[in-house]
């Protein structure tokens, strides 16, 4: 079931208080239209009745799509600096729904799901898009790191992220996008051969793959953002 609660949110333009249904969870198997709306960036967008500006509610929800084998937690972009704690929290949330203490049928479903944590709508959209086109998101993050070495004048500032907009047989359409405002800073295309080269040499990329996929936050930002994980004593 998909769940919404009525919430009072403040219009970022005129500061009027606007009541709107805020999403708590999405079941994309039952509501594929919500998945479509996330992919076309219209989900949780509302228009302020006072100033008529459109704005988007920051994400804070869980997303289940058994058909595509995906479960993710979407959090506001501003929480990304807390990613180690959020990874632990989200693991608990997921275990409560699908872990050892739930019926076997739910655990069977869990085995089919890739679990991810995403901060901000661009990251959420990218994970859902990549699952839909059958690409491995860990490989995509490694491709981004490879791209970073090749790019001149990348707008690499805090809050601006490199995301996949679309992909076809030849190329990835990449965007540098502000994680909070979703303002696009720059677009460019990258040859699909870069992705295929990583897939072709798994041993050369194994150490990096391990680092990127040691928890549900699978994003190159985890390698350089904040303190990272403090070594367990
Ligand atoms: Zn307003």
Short mmCIF file of C-alpha atoms and ligand atoms in Angstrom, two decimals:
data_model
loop_
_atom_site.label_atom_id
_atom_site.label_comp_id
_atom_site.label_asym_id
_atom_site.label_seq_id
_atom_site.Cartn_x
_atom_site.Cartn_y
_atom_site.Cartn_z
CA UNK A 1 0.00 0.00 0.00
CA UNK A 2 1.15 3.53 -0.69
CA UNK A 3 0.76 5.93 2.23
CA UNK A 4 0.42 9.67 2.41
CA UNK A 5 -0.17 11.99 5.35
CA UNK A 6 -1.50 15.52 5.19
CA UNK A 7 1.34 17.86 6.03
CA UNK A 8 1.73 21.59 6.42
CA UNK A 9 4.70 22.71 4.39
CA UNK A 10 6.09 26.20 3.92
CA UNK A 11 6.23 27.60 0.40
CA UNK A 12 9.92 28.35 -0.27
CA UNK A 13 8.91 31.35 -2.40
CA UNK A 14 6.35 33.26 -0.28
CA UNK A 15 6.45 31.31 3.01
CA UNK A 16 2.72 30.62 2.96
CA UNK A 17 1.77 27.42 4.77
CA UNK A 18 0.46 24.90 2.26
CA UNK A 19 -1.32 21.68 3.14
CA UNK A 20 -0.40 18.78 0.91
CA UNK A 21 -0.25 14.98 1.07
CA UNK A 22 3.33 14.02 1.92
CA UNK A 23 4.38 10.56 0.83
CA UNK A 24 5.46 8.05 3.49
CA UNK A 25 5.67 4.97 1.33
CA UNK A 26 5.18 3.97 -2.29
CA UNK A 27 4.18 0.56 -3.54
CA UNK A 28 5.17 0.80 -7.19
CA UNK A 29 3.76 -2.62 -8.06
CA UNK A 30 0.28 -1.34 -7.22
CA UNK A 31 0.85 2.25 -8.27
CA UNK A 32 3.19 2.25 -11.29
CA UNK A 33 1.95 5.80 -11.97
CA UNK A 34 3.91 6.93 -8.89
CA UNK A 35 7.04 5.34 -10.35
CA UNK A 36 6.39 7.17 -13.64
CA UNK A 37 5.94 10.45 -11.75
CA UNK A 38 9.27 10.01 -9.96
CA UNK A 39 10.94 9.32 -13.31
CA UNK A 40 9.46 12.46 -14.92
CA UNK A 41 10.19 14.61 -11.83
CA UNK A 42 6.55 15.46 -11.14
CA UNK A 43 6.09 13.39 -7.97
CA UNK A 44 5.40 15.45 -4.80
CA UNK A 45 5.38 18.69 -6.75
CA UNK A 46 2.68 21.13 -5.71
CA UNK A 47 1.67 24.65 -6.65
CA UNK A 48 1.40 27.25 -3.93
CA UNK A 49 -2.18 28.62 -3.85
CA UNK A 50 -0.86 31.98 -2.64
CA UNK A 51 1.97 32.82 -5.08
CA UNK A 52 1.35 30.08 -7.71
CA UNK A 53 4.98 28.93 -7.65
CA UNK A 54 5.52 25.20 -8.08
CA UNK A 55 7.75 23.54 -5.54
CA UNK A 56 8.66 20.04 -4.52
CA UNK A 57 8.49 18.48 -1.10
CA UNK A 58 11.81 17.01 0.06
CA UNK A 59 11.65 13.21 -0.02
CA UNK A 60 11.18 11.13 3.12
CA UNK A 61 9.69 7.78 2.20
CA UNK A 62 10.21 4.11 1.47
CA UNK A 63 9.74 2.70 -2.00
CA UNK A 64 8.95 -0.91 -2.85
CA UNK A 65 8.92 -2.34 -6.37
CA UNK A 66 8.97 -6.14 -6.27
CA UNK A 67 8.56 -6.34 -10.06
CA UNK A 68 11.84 -4.53 -10.59
CA UNK A 69 13.45 -6.08 -7.48
CA UNK A 70 13.95 -2.77 -5.72
CA UNK A 71 13.44 -1.31 -2.25
CA UNK A 72 14.80 2.08 -1.40
CA UNK A 73 14.63 4.72 1.26
CA UNK A 74 14.49 8.30 -0.01
CA UNK A 75 15.72 11.05 2.30
CA UNK A 76 16.25 14.78 1.95
CA UNK A 77 19.44 15.74 0.12
CA UNK A 78 20.61 17.65 3.22
CA UNK A 79 20.93 14.39 5.18
CA UNK A 80 23.70 13.00 2.98
CA UNK A 81 26.44 14.05 5.41
CA UNK A 82 24.87 11.66 7.96
CA UNK A 83 25.04 8.70 5.60
CA UNK A 84 26.72 6.21 7.98
CA UNK A 85 24.00 6.65 10.64
CA UNK A 86 21.29 6.67 7.98
CA UNK A 87 22.60 3.40 6.52
CA UNK A 88 22.25 1.79 9.96
CA UNK A 89 18.78 3.25 10.54
CA UNK A 90 17.54 2.14 7.15
CA UNK A 91 18.90 -1.33 7.68
CA UNK A 92 16.71 -1.52 10.81
CA UNK A 93 13.66 -0.26 8.91
CA UNK A 94 14.20 -2.84 6.19
CA UNK A 95 14.77 -5.67 8.68
CA UNK A 96 11.52 -4.77 10.47
CA UNK A 97 9.61 -5.35 7.22
CA UNK A 98 11.62 -8.17 5.69
CA UNK A 99 14.06 -9.54 8.31
CA UNK A 100 14.28 -12.61 10.53
CA UNK A 101 11.12 -11.91 12.54
CA UNK A 102 8.69 -11.68 9.66
CA UNK A 103 6.83 -14.47 7.84
CA UNK A 104 8.78 -16.59 5.38
CA UNK A 105 6.83 -15.18 2.44
CA UNK A 106 8.09 -11.67 3.22
CA UNK A 107 11.65 -12.95 3.57
CA UNK A 108 11.37 -14.65 0.19
CA UNK A 109 10.40 -11.29 -1.28
CA UNK A 110 13.37 -9.66 0.47
CA UNK A 111 15.78 -11.96 -1.34
CA UNK A 112 14.61 -10.44 -4.62
CA UNK A 113 15.20 -6.84 -3.55
CA UNK A 114 18.18 -4.58 -4.01
CA UNK A 115 18.18 -2.25 -0.98
CA UNK A 116 19.38 1.32 -1.40
CA UNK A 117 19.43 4.62 0.47
CA UNK A 118 19.15 7.79 -1.63
CA UNK A 119 19.47 11.43 -0.63
CA UNK A 120 17.43 13.85 -2.74
CA UNK A 121 15.15 13.37 -5.75
CA UNK A 122 17.93 13.22 -8.41
CA UNK A 123 19.52 10.24 -6.63
CA UNK A 124 16.14 8.50 -6.16
CA UNK A 125 15.21 9.03 -9.78
CA UNK A 126 18.57 7.69 -10.96
CA UNK A 127 18.34 4.46 -8.93
CA UNK A 128 14.81 3.78 -10.19
CA UNK A 129 15.78 4.61 -13.77
CA UNK A 130 18.87 2.37 -13.74
CA UNK A 131 16.90 -0.58 -12.32
CA UNK A 132 14.32 -0.10 -15.05
CA UNK A 133 16.89 -0.27 -17.84
CA UNK A 134 18.72 -3.18 -16.22
CA UNK A 135 22.02 -1.47 -15.43
CA UNK A 136 24.12 -2.13 -12.35
CA UNK A 137 24.22 1.00 -10.19
CA UNK A 138 27.57 0.07 -8.60
CA UNK A 139 29.16 -0.07 -12.05
CA UNK A 140 27.57 3.29 -12.88
CA UNK A 141 29.16 4.85 -9.77
CA UNK A 142 32.54 3.44 -10.80
CA UNK A 143 32.02 4.84 -14.30
CA UNK A 144 31.37 8.26 -12.75
CA UNK A 145 34.65 8.06 -10.84
CA UNK A 146 36.39 7.17 -14.08
CA UNK A 147 34.68 10.14 -15.76
CA UNK A 148 35.76 12.53 -13.01
CA UNK A 149 39.38 11.87 -13.89
CA UNK A 150 38.74 12.70 -17.55
CA UNK A 151 36.52 15.74 -17.17
CA UNK A 152 37.78 19.25 -17.39
CA UNK A 153 35.83 22.04 -15.67
CA UNK A 154 33.42 19.74 -13.85
CA UNK A 155 31.19 21.86 -11.56
CA UNK A 156 32.34 19.85 -8.59
CA UNK A 157 31.00 21.68 -5.56
CA UNK A 158 29.16 20.39 -2.52
CA UNK A 159 25.51 19.77 -3.29
CA UNK A 160 26.08 19.34 -7.03
CA UNK A 161 25.96 15.73 -8.09
CA UNK A 162 26.69 13.75 -11.22
CA UNK A 163 23.62 11.75 -12.26
CA UNK A 164 22.52 9.63 -15.19
CA UNK A 165 19.67 11.30 -17.05
CA UNK A 166 19.18 8.62 -19.69
CA UNK A 167 21.08 5.92 -21.53
CA UNK A 168 20.87 4.20 -24.92
CA UNK A 169 23.05 1.72 -26.82
CA UNK A 170 25.69 4.34 -27.50
CA UNK A 171 25.86 6.79 -24.66
CA UNK A 172 24.87 7.95 -21.22
CA UNK A 173 23.31 11.40 -20.97
CA UNK A 174 24.84 12.77 -17.78
CA UNK A 175 23.79 15.80 -15.74
CA UNK A 176 25.47 17.83 -13.03
CA UNK A 177 22.50 18.70 -10.86
CA UNK A 178 21.89 20.44 -7.55
CA UNK A 179 20.59 17.73 -5.22
CA UNK A 180 18.21 20.09 -3.41
CA UNK A 181 16.96 22.57 -6.01
CA UNK A 182 17.33 20.16 -8.97
CA UNK A 183 18.86 22.99 -11.01
CA UNK A 184 20.91 21.47 -13.83
CA UNK A 185 24.42 22.99 -13.96
CA UNK A 186 25.79 21.11 -16.95
CA UNK A 187 24.93 18.29 -19.34
CA UNK A 188 27.24 16.06 -21.33
CA UNK A 189 27.24 12.60 -22.85
CA UNK A 190 29.59 9.74 -22.02
CA UNK A 191 30.27 6.74 -24.18
CA UNK A 192 28.58 3.58 -23.07
CA UNK A 193 31.88 1.81 -23.77
CA UNK A 194 33.18 3.20 -20.46
CA UNK A 195 30.52 1.21 -18.58
CA UNK A 196 31.17 -1.90 -20.67
CA UNK A 197 34.93 -1.67 -20.02
CA UNK A 198 34.33 -1.83 -16.26
CA UNK A 199 32.01 -4.81 -16.63
CA UNK A 200 34.63 -6.55 -18.77
CA UNK A 201 37.36 -6.31 -16.08
CA UNK A 202 35.67 -7.05 -12.76
CA UNK A 203 38.90 -7.99 -10.97
CA UNK A 204 40.47 -4.59 -11.66
CA UNK A 205 37.47 -2.88 -10.07
CA UNK A 206 36.77 -5.34 -7.24
CA UNK A 207 38.28 -3.30 -4.39
CA UNK A 208 36.35 -0.19 -5.37
CA UNK A 209 33.17 -2.21 -5.83
CA UNK A 210 33.53 -3.55 -2.28
CA UNK A 211 33.88 -0.04 -0.87
CA UNK A 212 30.91 1.33 -2.78
CA UNK A 213 28.61 -1.55 -1.93
CA UNK A 214 29.45 -2.14 1.75
CA UNK A 215 26.06 -0.67 2.72
CA UNK A 216 22.82 0.52 1.11
CA UNK A 217 24.21 3.98 0.26
CA UNK A 218 25.77 3.12 -3.10
CA UNK A 219 27.16 6.44 -4.27
CA UNK A 220 30.66 7.66 -5.03
CA UNK A 221 30.05 10.50 -2.55
CA UNK A 222 30.48 8.04 0.33
CA UNK A 223 34.19 7.83 -0.48
CA UNK A 224 34.89 11.48 0.26
CA UNK A 225 31.91 12.93 2.13
CA UNK A 226 32.21 13.67 5.85
CA UNK A 227 34.13 11.40 8.21
CA UNK A 228 32.87 8.21 6.64
CA UNK A 229 32.51 5.22 8.86
CA UNK A 230 34.51 5.24 12.08
CA UNK A 231 36.41 1.97 12.38
CA UNK A 232 34.67 -0.45 14.73
CA UNK A 233 36.53 -0.97 17.98
ZN1 LIG B 1 4.01 30.61 -2.27
#
